[in-house]
Coordinates of C-alpha atoms in Angstrom, one line a residue:
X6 CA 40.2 115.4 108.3
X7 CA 39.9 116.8 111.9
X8 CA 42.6 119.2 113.0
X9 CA 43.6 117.1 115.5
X10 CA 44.0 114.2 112.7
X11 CA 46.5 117.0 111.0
X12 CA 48.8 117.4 113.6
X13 CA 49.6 113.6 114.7
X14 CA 50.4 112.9 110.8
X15 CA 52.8 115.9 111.3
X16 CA 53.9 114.8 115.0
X17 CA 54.6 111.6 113.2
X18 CA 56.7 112.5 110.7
X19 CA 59.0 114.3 113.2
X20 CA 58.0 118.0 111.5
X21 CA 57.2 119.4 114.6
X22 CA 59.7 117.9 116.6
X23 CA 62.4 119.0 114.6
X24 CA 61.1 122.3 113.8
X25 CA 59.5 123.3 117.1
X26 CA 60.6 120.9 119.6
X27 CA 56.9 119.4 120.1
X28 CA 57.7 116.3 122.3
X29 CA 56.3 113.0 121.8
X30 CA 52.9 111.9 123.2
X31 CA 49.2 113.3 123.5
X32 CA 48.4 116.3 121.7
X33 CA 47.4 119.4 124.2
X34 CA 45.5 121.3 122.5
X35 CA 42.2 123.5 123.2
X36 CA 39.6 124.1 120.6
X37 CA 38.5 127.1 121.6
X38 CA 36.7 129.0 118.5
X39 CA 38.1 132.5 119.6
X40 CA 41.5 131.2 120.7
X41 CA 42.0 129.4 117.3
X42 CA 41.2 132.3 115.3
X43 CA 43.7 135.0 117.8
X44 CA 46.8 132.3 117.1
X45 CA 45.9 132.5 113.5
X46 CA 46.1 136.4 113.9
X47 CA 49.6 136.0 115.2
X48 CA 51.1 133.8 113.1
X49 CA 49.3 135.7 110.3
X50 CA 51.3 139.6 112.4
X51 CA 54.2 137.4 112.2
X52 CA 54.2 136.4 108.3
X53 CA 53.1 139.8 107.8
X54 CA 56.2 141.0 109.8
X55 CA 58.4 139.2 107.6
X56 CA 57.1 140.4 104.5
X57 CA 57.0 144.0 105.4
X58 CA 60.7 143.4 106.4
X59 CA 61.9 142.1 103.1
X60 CA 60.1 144.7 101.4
X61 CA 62.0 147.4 103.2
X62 CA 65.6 145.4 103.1
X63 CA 66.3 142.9 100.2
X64 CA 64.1 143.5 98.0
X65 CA 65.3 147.4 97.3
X66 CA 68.6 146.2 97.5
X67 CA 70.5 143.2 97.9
X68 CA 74.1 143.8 99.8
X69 CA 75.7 141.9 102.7
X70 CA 74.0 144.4 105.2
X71 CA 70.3 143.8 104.0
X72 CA 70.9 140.0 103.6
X73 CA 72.4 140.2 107.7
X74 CA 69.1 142.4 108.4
X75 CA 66.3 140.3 106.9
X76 CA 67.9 137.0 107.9
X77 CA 68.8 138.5 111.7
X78 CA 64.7 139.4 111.5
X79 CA 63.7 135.9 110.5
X80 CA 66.1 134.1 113.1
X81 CA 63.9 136.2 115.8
X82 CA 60.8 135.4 114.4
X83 CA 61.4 131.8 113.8
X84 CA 61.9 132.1 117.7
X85 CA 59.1 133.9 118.5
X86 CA 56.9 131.5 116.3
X87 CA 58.5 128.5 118.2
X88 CA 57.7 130.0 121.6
X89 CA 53.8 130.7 120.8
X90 CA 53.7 126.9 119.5
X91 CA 55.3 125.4 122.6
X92 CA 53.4 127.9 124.8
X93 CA 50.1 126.7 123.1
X94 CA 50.8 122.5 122.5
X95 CA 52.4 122.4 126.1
X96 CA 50.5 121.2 129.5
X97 CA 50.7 124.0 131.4
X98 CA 50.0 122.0 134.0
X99 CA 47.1 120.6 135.1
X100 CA 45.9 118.8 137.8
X101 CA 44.9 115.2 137.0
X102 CA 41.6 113.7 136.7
X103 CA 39.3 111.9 139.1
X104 CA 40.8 109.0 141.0
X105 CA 43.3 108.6 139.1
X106 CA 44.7 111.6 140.0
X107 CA 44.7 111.4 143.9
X108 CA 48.0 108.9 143.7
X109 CA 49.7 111.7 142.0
X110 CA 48.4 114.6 144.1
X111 CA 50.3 113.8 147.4
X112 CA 53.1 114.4 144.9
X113 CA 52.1 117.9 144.0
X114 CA 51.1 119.0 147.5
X115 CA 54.2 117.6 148.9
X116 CA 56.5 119.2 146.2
X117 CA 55.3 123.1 147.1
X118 CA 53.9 122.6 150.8
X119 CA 56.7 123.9 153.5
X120 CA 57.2 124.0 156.7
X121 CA 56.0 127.8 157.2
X122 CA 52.6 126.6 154.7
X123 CA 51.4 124.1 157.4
X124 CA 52.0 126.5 159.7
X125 CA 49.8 129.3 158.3
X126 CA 47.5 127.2 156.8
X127 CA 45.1 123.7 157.4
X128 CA 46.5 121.1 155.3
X129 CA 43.3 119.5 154.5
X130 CA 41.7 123.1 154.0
X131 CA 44.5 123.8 151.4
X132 CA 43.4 120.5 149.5
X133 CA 40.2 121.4 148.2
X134 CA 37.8 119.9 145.6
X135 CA 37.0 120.7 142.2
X136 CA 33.5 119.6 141.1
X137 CA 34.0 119.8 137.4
X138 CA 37.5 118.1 137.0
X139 CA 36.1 115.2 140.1
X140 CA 39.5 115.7 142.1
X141 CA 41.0 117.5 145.1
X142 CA 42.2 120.3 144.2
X143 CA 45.4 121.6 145.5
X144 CA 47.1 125.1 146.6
X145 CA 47.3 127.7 144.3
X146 CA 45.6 125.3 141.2
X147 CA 42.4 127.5 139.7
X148 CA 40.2 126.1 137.6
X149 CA 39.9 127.3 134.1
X150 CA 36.3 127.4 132.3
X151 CA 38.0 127.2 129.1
X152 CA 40.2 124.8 129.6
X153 CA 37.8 122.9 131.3
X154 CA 41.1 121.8 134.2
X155 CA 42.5 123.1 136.9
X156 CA 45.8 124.8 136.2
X157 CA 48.6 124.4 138.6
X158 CA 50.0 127.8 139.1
X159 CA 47.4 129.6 136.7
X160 CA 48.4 133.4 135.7
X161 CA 45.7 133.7 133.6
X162 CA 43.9 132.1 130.1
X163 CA 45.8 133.9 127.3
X164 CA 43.3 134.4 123.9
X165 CA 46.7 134.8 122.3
X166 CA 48.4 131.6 122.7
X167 CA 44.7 129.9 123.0
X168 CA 46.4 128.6 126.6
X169 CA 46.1 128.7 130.3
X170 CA 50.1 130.0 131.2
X171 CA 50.6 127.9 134.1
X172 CA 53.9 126.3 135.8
X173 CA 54.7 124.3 132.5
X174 CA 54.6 127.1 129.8
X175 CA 55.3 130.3 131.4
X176 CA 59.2 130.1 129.9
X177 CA 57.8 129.9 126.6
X178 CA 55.4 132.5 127.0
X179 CA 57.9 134.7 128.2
X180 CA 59.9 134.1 125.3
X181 CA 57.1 134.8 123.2
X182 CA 56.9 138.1 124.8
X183 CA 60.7 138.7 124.6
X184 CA 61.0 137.3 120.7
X185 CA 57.7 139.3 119.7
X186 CA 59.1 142.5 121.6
X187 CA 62.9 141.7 119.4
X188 CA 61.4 141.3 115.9
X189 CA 59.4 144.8 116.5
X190 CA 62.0 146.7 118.3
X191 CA 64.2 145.6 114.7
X192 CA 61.2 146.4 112.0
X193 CA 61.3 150.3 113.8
X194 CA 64.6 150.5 113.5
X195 CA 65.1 149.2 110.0
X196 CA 62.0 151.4 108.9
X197 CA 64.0 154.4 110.5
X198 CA 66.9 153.4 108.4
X199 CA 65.2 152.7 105.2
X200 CA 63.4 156.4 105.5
X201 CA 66.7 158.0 106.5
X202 CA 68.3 156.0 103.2
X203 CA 65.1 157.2 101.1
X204 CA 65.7 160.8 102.2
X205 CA 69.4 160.8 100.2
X206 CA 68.6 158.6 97.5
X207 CA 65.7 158.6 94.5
X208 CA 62.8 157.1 95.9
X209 CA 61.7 155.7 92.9
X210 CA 64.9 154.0 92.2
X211 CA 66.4 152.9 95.4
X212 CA 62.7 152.7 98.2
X213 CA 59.6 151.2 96.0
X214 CA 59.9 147.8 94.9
X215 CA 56.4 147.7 94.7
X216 CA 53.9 150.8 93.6
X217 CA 54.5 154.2 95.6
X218 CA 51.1 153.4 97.3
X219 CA 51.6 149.9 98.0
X220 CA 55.3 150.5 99.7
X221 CA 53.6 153.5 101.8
X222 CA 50.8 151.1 103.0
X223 CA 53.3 148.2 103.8
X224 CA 55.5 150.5 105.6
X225 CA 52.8 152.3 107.5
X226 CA 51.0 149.2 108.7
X227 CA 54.6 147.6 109.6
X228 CA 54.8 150.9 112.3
X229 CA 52.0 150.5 113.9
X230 CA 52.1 146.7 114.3
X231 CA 55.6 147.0 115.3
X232 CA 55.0 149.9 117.7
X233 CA 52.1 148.3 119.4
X234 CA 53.4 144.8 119.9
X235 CA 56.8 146.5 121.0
X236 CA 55.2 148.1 124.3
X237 CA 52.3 145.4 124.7
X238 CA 54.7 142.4 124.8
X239 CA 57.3 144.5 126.6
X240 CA 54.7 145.5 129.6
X241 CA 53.6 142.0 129.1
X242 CA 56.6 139.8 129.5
X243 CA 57.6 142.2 132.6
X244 CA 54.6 141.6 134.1
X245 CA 55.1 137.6 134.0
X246 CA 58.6 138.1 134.7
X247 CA 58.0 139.9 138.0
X248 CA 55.7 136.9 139.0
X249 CA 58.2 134.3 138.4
X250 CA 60.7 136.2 140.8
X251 CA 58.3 136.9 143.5
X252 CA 56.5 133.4 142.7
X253 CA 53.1 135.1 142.8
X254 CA 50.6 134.8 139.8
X255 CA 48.0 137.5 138.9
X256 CA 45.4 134.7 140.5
X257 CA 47.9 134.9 143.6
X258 CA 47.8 139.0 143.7
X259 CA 44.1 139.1 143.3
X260 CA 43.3 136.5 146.5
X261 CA 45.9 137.8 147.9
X262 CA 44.6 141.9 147.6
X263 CA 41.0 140.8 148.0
X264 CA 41.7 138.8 151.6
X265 CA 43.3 141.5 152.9
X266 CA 46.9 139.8 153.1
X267 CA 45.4 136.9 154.6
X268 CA 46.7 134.7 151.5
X269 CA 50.2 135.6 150.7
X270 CA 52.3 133.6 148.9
X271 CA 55.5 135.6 147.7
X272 CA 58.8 134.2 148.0
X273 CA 60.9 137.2 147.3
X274 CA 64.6 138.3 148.4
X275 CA 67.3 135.3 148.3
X276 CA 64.8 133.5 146.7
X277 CA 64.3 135.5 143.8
X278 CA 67.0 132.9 141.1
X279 CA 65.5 130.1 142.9
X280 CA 62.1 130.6 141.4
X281 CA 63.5 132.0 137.9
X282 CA 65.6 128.5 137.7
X283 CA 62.8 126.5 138.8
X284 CA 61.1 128.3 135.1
X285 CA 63.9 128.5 133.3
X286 CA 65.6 125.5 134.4
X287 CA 69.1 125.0 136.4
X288 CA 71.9 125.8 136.4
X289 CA 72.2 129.7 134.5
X290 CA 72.7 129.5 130.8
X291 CA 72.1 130.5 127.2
X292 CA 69.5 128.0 127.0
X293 CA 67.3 129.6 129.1
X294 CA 66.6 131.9 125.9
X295 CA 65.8 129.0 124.0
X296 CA 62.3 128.0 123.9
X297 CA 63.3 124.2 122.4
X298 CA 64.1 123.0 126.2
X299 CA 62.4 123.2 129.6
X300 CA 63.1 123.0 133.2
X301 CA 63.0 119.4 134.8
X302 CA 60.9 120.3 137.0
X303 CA 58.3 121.0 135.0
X304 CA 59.3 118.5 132.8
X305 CA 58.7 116.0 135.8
X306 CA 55.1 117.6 136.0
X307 CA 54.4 117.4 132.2
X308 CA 55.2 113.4 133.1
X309 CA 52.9 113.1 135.7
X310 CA 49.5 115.3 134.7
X311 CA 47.3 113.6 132.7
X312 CA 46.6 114.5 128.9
X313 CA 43.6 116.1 127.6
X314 CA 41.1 115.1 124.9
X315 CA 40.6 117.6 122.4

């Protein structure tokens, strides 16, 4: 049975829906050999994560304060995991195929083109072509070789989440970042307070659940996973953060630096929460940390791209 077989028996019985908000429909989903095997490193961090956290909390010792640890831990990373699932099953928003897709394009160009755009620009220069995909090709959309689509809004193809982050999944892979950069920032500081406690007590008695060698191992790796991920996903979801609010991808930054200004697309100043809702979604709220909802704007381009055939 194909992986792709899998997953609409699982859509089907509403596992995925339920557990990580996967909506309804066409599966998106790139088979990318590398990509596959980097999200099964991650999911494999994050199990790892949780086991190296249990080791160090309830299994020692079971009290209310362990129990509030571990499960605190595992709310984060059941977050984290749901982020890098919708960040890799969602469309992040491609540009639709060959005729079909011209009907939808005026759409698209319409939607981002202003006033001061036609201005700066030739409308019919900004609507180029894409040989591969067979279909104009609008402003700021880059085509992605492993994809095999042009991206609306393309920041870059991310080996992690085995994904393009484009205009439809750059909340969850923000949250990704943010979760990720949570559940690391909390396995340093429980390993600080499980050494500290190990200093007072017998280690022996109260620290090793499992042999001396193993619980040093388990601890040891735990730091330097934790430290690494903790400033990677940190610079990381900064980074994507700073393009949101200026609305200007890494694509965007490099046309922009290597045309000598000539293509600049930041929207900066007032503008700034306009282009964070438009990610996040509208109006401000404690759903914008959750990565089971989505903006309707880019739940109005989910709608409208067509789905690709893995």
């Amino acid at each position: 049975m194909s992986l792709e077989s899998c997953l609409r028996r699982l859509r089907r019985k509403g596992l995925f829906r339920s557990l990580f908000g996967v909506g309804e429909g066409p599966i998106w989903l790139i088979c990318d050999p590398l990509g596959v095997i980097f999200a099964g490193v991650t999911y494999f961090l994050i199990g790892y994560g949780v086991f190296a956290v249990a080791a160090i909390t309830i299994l020692p010792e079971i009290s209310v304060l362990t129990v509030f640890q571990f499960s605190l831990f595992v709310c984060c990373a059941y977050l984290a995991l749901t982020s890098h699932i919708k960040a890799m099953m969602t469309n992040p928003g491609t540009v639709p195929l060959g005729t079909e897709g011209r009907d939808v394009m005026k759409e698209y160009c319409d939607m981002y083109e202003t006033d001061e755009d036609e201005e700066n620009d030739d409308r019919e220069e900004r609507r180029r072509y894409c040989q591969p995909c067979n279909a104009p090709k609008p402003y700021r959309a880059h085509h992605c070789r492993t994809c095999e689509r042009c991206i609306r809004k393309a920041d870059h193809h991310c080996i992690w989440v085995n994904n393009c982050i484009g205009e439809n999944n750059m909340k969850f892979f923000v949250l990704f970042n943010l979760y990720i950069c949570v559940i690391s920032v909390l396995a340093l500081i429980y390993l600080f307070i499980h050494m500290a406690k190990c200093a007072q007590w017998d280690w022996k008695k109260h620290c090793v659940y499992y042999s001396d060698v193993g619980t040093f191992l388990i601890m040891m790796f735990l730091f330097m996973e934790a430290l690494m991920f903790s400033l990677f996903c940190c610079v990381m979801g900064l980074n994507i953060l700073h393009a949101i609010q200026t609305d200007e991808t890494a694509i965007d930054k490099y046309k922009r630096e290597t045309s000598g200004g000539k293509y600049n697309v930041q929207r900066g100043g007032s503008k700034r929460l306009s282009n964070i809702e438009a990610v996040f979604g509208r109006p401000k709220s404690i759903l914008w940390l959750s990565p089971l909802t989505t903006s309707r704007v880019c739940a109005y381009l989910q709608r409208s791209a067509l789905t690709h055939r893995v």
